[in-house]
Amino acid sequence: MTSLVQSPVPSRIQSVGAVSAQRVGFAEPLPLKSGAVLPAFELAFETYGSLNAAKDNAILVCHALSGHHHVAGHYADNPNNIGWWDNIVGPGRPFDTDRFFIVGLNNLGGCHGSTGPASSNPLTGKPWGADFPVVTVEDWVASQARLADHLGIDAWAAVIGGSLGGMQALQWTMSFPERIRNSLVIAAAPRLSAENIAFNDVARQAIITDPDFHGGHFYEHGVRPMRGLRLARMLGHITYLSDDQMAEKFGRRVKPGAGSYGFDVEFEIESYLRYQGDKFAGVFDANTYLRMTKALDYFDPAAAFENDLAAALASARAKFLVVSFTTDWRFSPARSREIVNALVKNGQDVSYAEIASAHGHDSFLMDEPHYHAVIEAYLRRVLP
Amino acid sequence: MTNIGNALGRGDFDVIASWVQPGERVLDLGCGDGSLLKLLIESRGARGYGIELENAATLAALKNGINVIQSNLEQGLAGFGDRTFDHVVLSRTLQTVRHTEKILGEMLRVGREAVISFPNFAYWKNRMAVMAGRMPVSEDLPYEWFDTPNLRFFTILDFEALCQKMSLAIRDRQVLDDAGSLVTEEHNFLGSVAVFRLGRD
């Protein structure tokens, strides 16, 4: 059928298009919270938009457990490799590249280009493996400050992250109060609960007990602990979804040939989780996964202040936007409210939105209109 | 007293503004688009937060540049410590709250003073409407009976009786007619909206 309706004017709202990754080396040793010192390191990063003359329009996007520096756009030689938060970055989108200079990086200890366990240990010439130090959220923020120095950014207009990324956005306000004007803390928590840590440890045990793990030195054996990583991802994935969403997406639907009283894939949820596990195990580094979950477990800024989160945040100078999602049971709205209440107690500037969404913890990556409208409205306050 | 609130069609805003001193900390419950807080910040140098449940109003408040916390009132207050605020404001919202005594108690826990405005059901035009057999619809009671968010219909005298029952001290009271002008006599008959400032002795 031929439509008589004229095609709409092409929207100005679009993806950033083709992007490319960069890498920068830092020769000055980085002291870590564990007491270890990283002699030198490299960070992989991407940028979108332009830093303005006043250098006051920079936004840092921090990634969560399995993320990286490829936040938005696609690579010219691989159009299908689209950034993990592409739906929010671009001209006319909430992270508006016409107004902001957006920076994404791969965190230290990662497996997408920044120095991590698979990198070469300068002392041995072999991969670090198990000897790569455990890095913390504080360490990441310290390394991100080096990246800011490299880019000529004195202070971020905003640091933004979801989940573990939100913890980095929060940590920035305490580690470098003068270098961050706004902190957007999304689907995060001020510390993990015992249940959160329990899930992380089951994931770690799945990896560590895989015979192919070899105490973390599997690279030199030419194998990877795929079974452990796969189980860790399957478990993690369950905690990212909501019961309602699983019921709607999969219910009790089965694949053809189900009901054979065996243990092959029968229910669609099994098929989905195994697919997600296999996909992840094929690309992700087991040592990185261990360290990311440990960084989550250790994050607890209130601990040094007699468990008083308000006291921990008292040094912050940033303004805050805290966002949570109704069906997120990994970091529920109540966890975000702990952050909000601490900031209110201090009389600090904070706004909070609780977004109705069916997608559980993963909601922060979804293109939910009210959620994006909230981010857009807040960032208009940051830079009109 | 300023006239900005009256220009917004909200005479109670000006009364509330006159009670807020520069630098004081205000919590506005059911802040809507944040107009009152914005007025208090800009004209009185106040600091503070609004609590709002609705998505559209939360977004409007964000656009208005105020600190808005999306929450229902009870949850919103539960997380705040005693005496966190100088004033806790509930403007034209008390009639929509189910747990009336609880919210008044909570307001005077987290705040030094509670500021409350509400439509006076005993306003003479409302009485006339009921006399004529219909529920009142007016500037200050703008809903039909079937779509009103209001759960409680009460008068200035009713509210004062509740304050006495709860041993809440009435520090100030201003009453406005439906044109936003101050009413100086026969408050419960001539007043369309009342604004109270409460504390604990």
XYZ file of C-alpha atoms in Angstrom:
585
model
C 0.000 0.000 0.000
C 1.312 3.414 -0.883
C 1.081 5.943 1.867
C -0.166 9.375 0.995
C 1.174 10.731 4.237
C 4.376 12.668 3.746
C 7.438 11.245 5.487
C 8.134 13.099 8.703
C 11.035 15.508 8.771
C 14.102 13.517 9.850
C 14.454 13.908 13.569
C 17.405 15.791 14.968
C 17.369 13.236 17.748
C 19.770 10.515 16.755
C 22.738 8.375 17.661
C 26.241 9.833 17.689
C 27.070 7.626 14.693
C 30.528 6.208 14.038
C 32.962 6.532 16.932
C 36.436 5.284 17.703
C 38.175 4.234 20.901
C 41.277 5.892 22.280
C 43.833 4.808 24.810
C 46.096 6.777 27.133
C 48.985 5.615 29.296
C 49.834 6.928 32.770
C 53.439 6.444 33.858
C 53.010 7.690 37.421
C 52.338 4.808 39.855
C 48.807 4.563 41.247
C 48.563 3.699 44.940
C 45.536 1.494 45.567
C 43.285 1.197 48.590
C 44.494 -2.363 49.184
C 48.005 -1.022 49.778
C 49.246 -2.346 46.441
C 50.713 0.081 43.914
C 50.070 -0.189 40.196
C 53.378 0.919 38.591
C 51.747 2.230 35.401
C 48.456 1.749 33.621
C 46.485 2.447 30.481
C 42.852 3.444 30.142
C 40.674 2.881 27.079
C 38.099 5.601 26.522
C 35.750 7.191 24.018
C 34.443 10.736 23.748
C 31.355 12.167 22.058
C 30.648 15.847 21.413
C 33.165 18.639 21.957
C 34.759 20.120 25.044
C 33.847 23.808 25.044
C 36.317 26.670 25.543
C 35.405 27.046 29.228
C 35.854 23.266 29.627
C 32.752 23.164 31.789
C 30.546 20.856 29.701
C 32.176 17.484 30.357
C 30.189 14.477 31.554
C 31.831 11.278 32.727
C 29.804 8.094 32.226
C 30.858 5.318 34.614
C 30.061 1.738 33.722
C 28.628 -1.073 35.790
C 29.869 -4.608 36.305
C 30.264 -5.716 32.700
C 30.407 -2.370 30.903
C 33.195 -0.550 29.121
C 34.177 2.605 27.269
C 31.970 1.973 24.235
C 28.993 3.862 25.650
C 27.403 5.083 22.442
C 27.534 5.029 18.662
C 29.051 2.242 16.584
C 32.419 1.415 15.080
C 32.839 2.211 11.395
C 34.140 -1.306 10.727
C 31.452 -2.979 12.835
C 28.079 -1.211 12.617
C 26.465 -3.873 14.812
C 28.715 -3.091 17.761
C 26.517 -0.412 19.327
C 27.416 1.244 22.640
C 25.784 -0.111 25.805
C 23.913 3.137 26.616
C 23.395 4.369 23.068
C 19.715 5.221 23.650
C 20.546 8.157 25.933
C 23.561 9.671 24.112
C 23.455 11.776 20.958
C 22.279 15.051 19.468
C 18.946 15.939 21.089
C 19.062 12.997 23.492
C 19.341 13.482 27.278
C 23.170 13.228 27.135
C 23.038 15.803 24.373
C 26.261 15.777 22.363
C 25.342 19.207 20.951
C 25.767 20.605 24.484
C 27.960 18.171 26.353
C 31.332 16.499 25.953
C 30.684 12.916 26.995
C 33.493 10.658 28.189
C 33.207 6.901 28.696
C 36.048 4.697 29.862
C 36.865 1.093 30.622
C 37.700 0.829 34.294
C 41.015 -0.327 35.606
C 41.018 -4.103 35.935
C 38.620 -4.353 33.002
C 38.923 -6.550 29.958
C 38.061 -4.167 27.122
C 41.321 -2.316 26.609
C 42.278 -0.798 29.951
C 45.024 -2.356 32.042
C 43.637 -5.460 33.708
C 44.366 -9.046 34.703
C 44.949 -10.139 31.096
C 47.498 -7.348 30.546
C 51.195 -8.018 30.744
C 52.748 -7.699 34.208
C 55.888 -5.559 33.674
C 57.706 -7.504 36.396
C 57.260 -10.912 34.787
C 56.430 -10.187 31.183
C 53.499 -12.606 31.564
C 49.792 -11.781 32.036
C 48.987 -10.478 35.526
C 46.296 -13.075 36.089
C 45.665 -13.645 39.782
C 48.426 -11.166 40.674
C 46.494 -8.187 39.349
C 45.518 -6.230 42.450
C 41.954 -5.969 43.660
C 40.761 -2.476 42.714
C 38.042 -0.544 44.501
C 35.531 2.141 43.553
C 37.884 4.685 45.175
C 40.751 3.413 43.006
C 38.634 3.740 39.878
C 37.727 7.302 40.746
C 41.402 8.115 41.340
C 42.279 6.671 37.918
C 39.373 8.556 36.315
C 40.784 11.788 37.783
C 44.014 11.066 35.897
C 41.934 10.740 32.726
C 40.269 14.083 33.509
C 43.724 15.642 33.867
C 44.727 14.171 30.522
C 41.624 15.643 28.846
C 42.154 19.058 30.449
C 38.978 18.822 32.540
C 39.302 20.532 35.940
C 35.773 19.674 37.021
C 33.088 17.472 35.502
C 29.760 19.159 34.831
C 28.368 15.770 35.857
C 29.431 12.246 36.622
C 26.732 9.711 35.802
C 26.396 6.013 36.340
C 23.944 3.194 36.960
C 24.416 0.406 39.509
C 28.166 0.053 40.176
C 28.538 3.120 37.922
C 26.272 5.045 40.304
C 28.594 4.163 43.153
C 31.448 5.771 41.219
C 29.325 8.889 40.623
C 28.734 8.986 44.393
C 32.391 8.335 45.260
C 33.507 11.205 43.009
C 31.677 13.689 45.258
C 33.652 12.463 48.276
C 37.060 11.829 46.662
C 37.176 15.046 44.614
C 34.484 17.449 45.894
C 35.919 20.346 43.869
C 36.038 18.404 40.615
C 32.381 17.400 40.225
C 29.412 19.772 40.043
C 26.628 17.219 39.643
C 26.362 13.557 40.529
C 23.694 11.384 38.906
C 23.383 8.217 40.950
C 21.083 5.745 39.216
C 19.853 2.328 40.436
C 22.619 2.250 43.028
C 23.059 1.691 46.757
C 25.343 3.236 49.357
C 26.621 -0.248 50.259
C 25.761 -3.835 49.438
C 23.431 -5.850 51.630
C 24.336 -9.330 52.869
C 22.059 -10.722 50.145
C 23.881 -8.722 47.456
C 27.239 -9.996 48.696
C 25.869 -13.542 48.854
C 24.923 -13.465 45.172
C 28.352 -12.083 44.302
C 30.118 -14.810 46.219
C 28.157 -17.606 44.557
C 29.208 -16.075 41.221
C 32.832 -15.937 42.345
C 32.763 -19.498 43.634
C 31.411 -20.671 40.284
C 34.482 -19.154 38.618
C 37.095 -20.081 41.199
C 36.027 -23.745 41.384
C 36.071 -24.169 37.601
C 39.032 -26.515 36.891
C 40.004 -24.232 34.015
C 40.505 -21.288 36.397
C 43.968 -22.465 37.505
C 44.037 -20.097 40.454
C 43.589 -17.159 38.099
C 46.581 -18.034 35.901
C 44.542 -19.720 33.196
C 46.015 -17.587 30.396
C 49.294 -19.517 30.455
C 47.363 -22.793 30.267
C 45.620 -21.675 27.113
C 42.142 -22.180 28.623
C 39.384 -20.013 30.106
C 37.008 -20.912 32.962
C 33.986 -20.750 30.663
C 31.695 -22.916 32.784
C 32.233 -20.800 35.873
C 31.813 -17.515 34.044
C 28.683 -18.817 32.381
C 27.131 -19.778 35.708
C 28.165 -16.450 37.244
C 26.471 -14.562 34.437
C 23.322 -16.675 34.567
C 23.015 -16.002 38.278
C 23.746 -12.301 37.851
C 21.237 -12.024 35.036
C 18.443 -13.338 37.262
C 19.121 -10.516 39.705
C 18.971 -7.903 36.935
C 15.424 -8.849 35.910
C 12.142 -8.680 37.773
C 9.753 -11.515 38.554
C 6.975 -9.750 36.635
C 9.159 -9.200 33.617
C 10.309 -12.833 33.544
C 6.696 -13.967 33.863
C 5.687 -11.748 30.973
C 8.672 -12.485 28.749
C 8.973 -16.235 29.352
C 6.288 -17.448 31.716
C 6.321 -21.243 31.710
C 6.637 -21.455 27.949
C 8.602 -24.471 26.769
C 10.591 -25.352 23.690
C 9.392 -28.042 21.248
C 10.052 -31.512 22.566
C 9.844 -30.486 26.205
C 8.522 -32.864 28.820
C 11.079 -35.597 28.200
C 11.859 -35.979 31.896
C 15.490 -35.094 31.262
C 17.742 -32.159 31.978
C 18.148 -30.558 28.594
C 16.763 -27.098 27.982
C 12.981 -27.248 28.211
C 11.659 -23.953 29.533
C 12.357 -20.804 27.537
C 13.838 -19.067 30.583
C 16.491 -21.799 30.696
C 17.262 -21.270 27.053
C 17.510 -17.514 27.543
C 19.795 -17.698 30.558
C 22.094 -20.269 28.937
C 22.325 -18.103 25.837
C 23.190 -15.051 27.946
C 25.722 -17.101 29.922
C 27.415 -18.492 26.817
C 27.541 -15.098 25.115
C 29.133 -13.510 28.168
C 31.582 -16.338 28.886
C 32.809 -16.071 25.318
C 34.008 -12.495 25.682
C 34.467 -11.593 29.343
C 37.525 -12.150 31.526
C 37.008 -14.249 34.658
C 39.592 -12.321 36.687
C 37.884 -9.061 35.779
C 34.524 -10.471 36.886
C 35.983 -11.447 40.265
C 37.396 -7.954 40.749
C 34.254 -6.118 39.658
C 32.130 -8.049 42.160
C 34.713 -7.453 44.875
C 34.657 -3.713 44.172
C 30.894 -3.846 44.701
C 31.269 -5.755 47.974
C 33.880 -3.399 49.381
C 32.064 -0.163 48.503
C 30.939 1.324 51.804
C 31.746 5.024 52.201
C 29.933 5.222 55.542
C 32.177 2.594 57.138
C 34.920 5.107 57.912
C 32.323 7.411 59.539
C 30.845 5.038 62.123
C 28.324 3.909 59.498
C 26.938 7.445 59.214
C 26.360 7.988 55.486
C 25.489 11.653 56.018
C 28.849 12.206 57.687
C 30.576 10.456 54.770
C 28.787 12.730 52.284
C 29.205 15.930 54.289
C 32.319 16.915 52.322
C 30.490 16.690 48.977
C 29.939 19.955 47.104
C 28.043 18.512 44.165
C 24.319 18.641 43.512
C 22.666 15.258 43.210
C 20.041 13.479 41.176
C 19.214 10.042 42.553
C 17.034 7.699 40.484
C 15.607 4.288 41.335
C 13.213 1.837 39.686
C 10.169 0.277 41.317
C 10.904 -3.333 40.289
C 14.642 -3.236 41.012
C 15.132 -5.730 43.839
C 18.921 -5.861 43.506
C 19.207 -2.200 44.550
C 15.669 -1.333 45.550
C 14.257 2.212 45.806
C 14.754 1.996 49.586
C 18.521 1.780 49.000
C 18.448 4.946 46.910
C 16.372 6.618 49.605
C 19.223 5.999 52.057
C 21.399 8.231 49.881
C 18.651 10.848 49.518
C 17.929 10.926 53.250
C 21.615 11.349 54.099
C 21.888 14.291 51.690
C 18.712 15.891 53.039
C 20.048 15.516 56.559
C 23.088 17.534 55.451
C 20.935 20.120 53.679
C 22.628 19.264 50.354
C 20.940 19.759 46.997
C 19.290 16.541 45.880
C 16.381 15.528 43.688
C 15.033 12.010 43.535
C 12.867 10.185 41.034
C 11.365 6.756 41.552
C 10.574 5.417 38.104
C 7.788 2.901 37.534
C 9.388 0.294 35.321
C 8.911 -3.442 34.803
C 12.519 -4.169 33.914
C 14.081 -4.622 37.354
C 17.670 -3.551 37.873
C 18.248 -3.401 34.110
C 15.691 -0.569 33.898
C 18.470 1.988 34.019
C 19.514 0.937 30.522
C 15.990 1.114 29.088
C 14.470 3.856 26.991
C 11.612 4.557 29.418
C 10.107 7.960 28.486
C 9.619 9.364 32.002
C 13.092 8.192 33.065
C 14.747 9.871 30.114
C 12.606 12.990 30.616
C 13.854 13.218 34.222
C 17.500 12.911 33.141
C 16.920 15.427 30.343
C 15.242 17.919 32.718
C 18.034 17.601 35.258
C 20.803 18.004 32.673
C 19.057 21.146 31.369
C 19.719 22.540 34.857
C 23.361 21.514 34.571
C 23.748 23.258 31.213
C 20.657 24.902 29.658
C 3.563 40.690 52.193
C 4.415 40.087 48.543
C 1.801 39.763 45.853
C 3.549 37.190 43.717
C 1.525 34.312 45.087
C -1.727 36.135 44.450
C -0.599 36.747 40.884
C -0.245 32.946 40.626
C -3.817 32.656 41.864
C -2.515 31.361 45.161
C -3.052 33.938 47.888
C -2.055 31.373 50.521
C 1.458 31.379 49.013
C 1.968 35.003 50.081
C 0.802 34.264 53.601
C 3.208 31.307 53.799
C 6.052 33.421 52.355
C 5.506 36.055 55.046
C 6.152 33.420 57.707
C 9.468 32.195 56.255
C 12.665 33.970 57.248
C 15.757 34.185 55.013
C 17.897 31.063 55.097
C 15.272 28.904 56.765
C 14.859 25.281 55.725
C 11.511 24.391 54.224
C 9.951 21.054 53.305
C 6.928 21.346 50.998
C 4.731 18.259 51.047
C 2.866 17.690 47.802
C 4.880 20.431 46.147
C 3.318 20.067 42.701
C 5.381 21.901 40.111
C 7.414 23.579 42.850
C 5.890 27.063 42.455
C 5.671 27.709 46.200
C 9.227 26.544 46.920
C 10.486 28.597 44.018
C 8.701 31.620 45.456
C 10.137 30.974 48.922
C 13.654 30.513 47.520
C 13.533 33.575 45.279
C 11.620 36.016 47.466
C 12.600 34.792 50.962
C 16.026 33.198 50.430
C 14.756 29.921 51.832
C 16.323 26.542 51.149
C 14.498 23.299 50.905
C 12.895 20.343 49.263
C 9.552 19.389 47.816
C 7.938 15.990 48.042
C 5.745 14.985 45.136
C 4.286 11.675 44.015
C 3.038 12.360 40.490
C 5.376 11.925 37.518
C 4.276 15.018 35.611
C 4.521 17.278 38.671
C 7.919 15.824 39.631
C 9.180 16.593 36.146
C 7.717 20.112 36.277
C 9.392 20.705 39.649
C 12.717 19.509 38.230
C 12.289 21.982 35.379
C 11.503 24.691 37.936
C 14.943 24.126 39.416
C 13.861 22.986 42.869
C 15.002 19.969 44.875
C 12.144 17.517 44.415
C 11.881 14.090 46.004
C 9.448 11.707 44.351
C 7.675 9.872 47.119
C 4.376 9.513 48.881
C 4.048 11.749 51.927
C 4.266 9.115 54.630
C 7.374 7.422 53.181
C 8.891 10.781 52.410
C 8.693 11.944 56.002
C 9.722 8.664 57.622
C 13.301 8.971 56.372
C 13.907 12.434 57.817
C 15.309 13.088 61.264
C 13.632 15.129 64.021
C 13.737 18.908 63.588
C 15.391 18.696 60.148
C 13.360 21.684 58.925
C 12.189 25.059 60.166
C 8.882 24.797 58.322
C 7.046 21.817 56.906
C 4.392 23.036 54.492
C 1.246 21.235 53.421
C -0.586 23.587 51.079
C -4.076 22.547 50.008
C -3.209 18.893 50.481
C -4.369 17.953 54.001
C -7.855 17.279 52.661
C -6.382 14.567 50.373
C -4.498 12.736 53.127
C -6.091 9.703 54.784
C -4.054 9.635 57.996
C -4.673 13.202 59.133
C -3.397 13.034 62.704
C -0.359 10.980 61.728
C 0.735 13.439 59.059
C 0.309 16.416 61.413
C 2.365 14.605 64.042
C 5.071 13.744 61.524
C 5.197 17.329 60.237
C 5.877 18.573 63.752
C 8.454 15.855 64.319
C 10.639 16.699 61.288
C 9.887 20.436 61.448
C 9.860 23.145 64.079
C 6.631 24.518 62.620
C 3.903 23.112 60.403
C 2.285 25.412 57.852
C -1.024 24.167 56.547
C -3.489 25.678 54.100
C -6.809 24.090 53.234
C -10.156 24.932 51.633
C -12.808 25.862 54.198
C -15.870 23.766 53.569
C -17.967 26.189 55.654
C -17.262 29.134 53.316
C -20.598 30.783 52.679
C -20.645 30.003 48.966
C -20.058 26.331 49.774
C -22.888 26.440 52.267
C -25.094 28.009 49.594
C -24.250 25.242 47.155
C -25.154 22.547 49.670
C -28.318 24.465 50.609
C -29.202 24.392 46.909
C -28.670 20.649 46.986
C -25.323 20.373 45.207
C -21.769 19.786 46.367
C -19.739 22.978 46.019
C -17.403 23.560 43.088
C -15.336 26.724 43.330
C -11.922 28.273 42.769
C -10.703 26.653 45.977
C -12.696 23.429 45.643
C -12.307 22.959 41.907
C -13.413 19.332 41.558
C -16.674 17.564 40.981
C -17.637 15.089 43.725
C -16.845 12.153 41.441
C -13.335 13.171 40.449
C -12.093 14.966 43.526
C -8.808 13.834 45.126
C -10.183 15.244 48.380
C -10.978 12.669 51.036
C -11.725 14.963 53.968
C -14.135 17.860 54.028
C -13.690 20.046 57.078
C -14.013 23.622 58.255
C -11.817 26.126 60.042
C -13.631 25.356 63.307
C -13.174 21.602 62.745
C -9.443 22.075 62.201
C -9.047 24.211 65.298
C -10.847 21.564 67.324
C -8.416 18.927 66.038
C -5.458 21.147 66.945
C -6.836 21.428 70.459
C -7.385 17.667 70.695
C -3.788 17.040 69.536
C -2.405 19.831 71.786
C -0.944 21.667 68.789
C -0.288 25.353 69.350
C -1.779 27.685 66.737
C 0.936 30.314 66.270
C -0.770 32.185 63.475
C -3.842 31.988 61.280
C -4.727 33.864 58.108
C -7.972 33.460 56.205
C -8.615 34.484 52.599
C -11.776 34.850 50.552
C -12.097 33.434 47.062
C -10.511 36.580 45.592
C -7.427 36.074 47.758
C -8.217 39.020 50.054
C -7.655 38.768 53.798
C -10.751 38.049 55.847
C -10.784 39.856 59.196
C -14.095 38.752 60.696
C -16.481 35.777 60.598
C -13.603 33.611 59.333
C -15.498 30.367 59.174
C -18.244 31.991 57.104
C -16.328 34.464 54.919
C -13.097 32.500 54.470
C -12.569 30.287 51.409
C -9.021 29.216 52.316
C -7.315 29.146 55.717
C -3.580 29.117 56.410
C -2.363 27.946 59.814
C 1.051 28.029 61.424
C 1.339 25.362 64.097
C 3.947 24.438 66.670
C 4.309 22.579 69.911
C 4.564 24.445 73.191
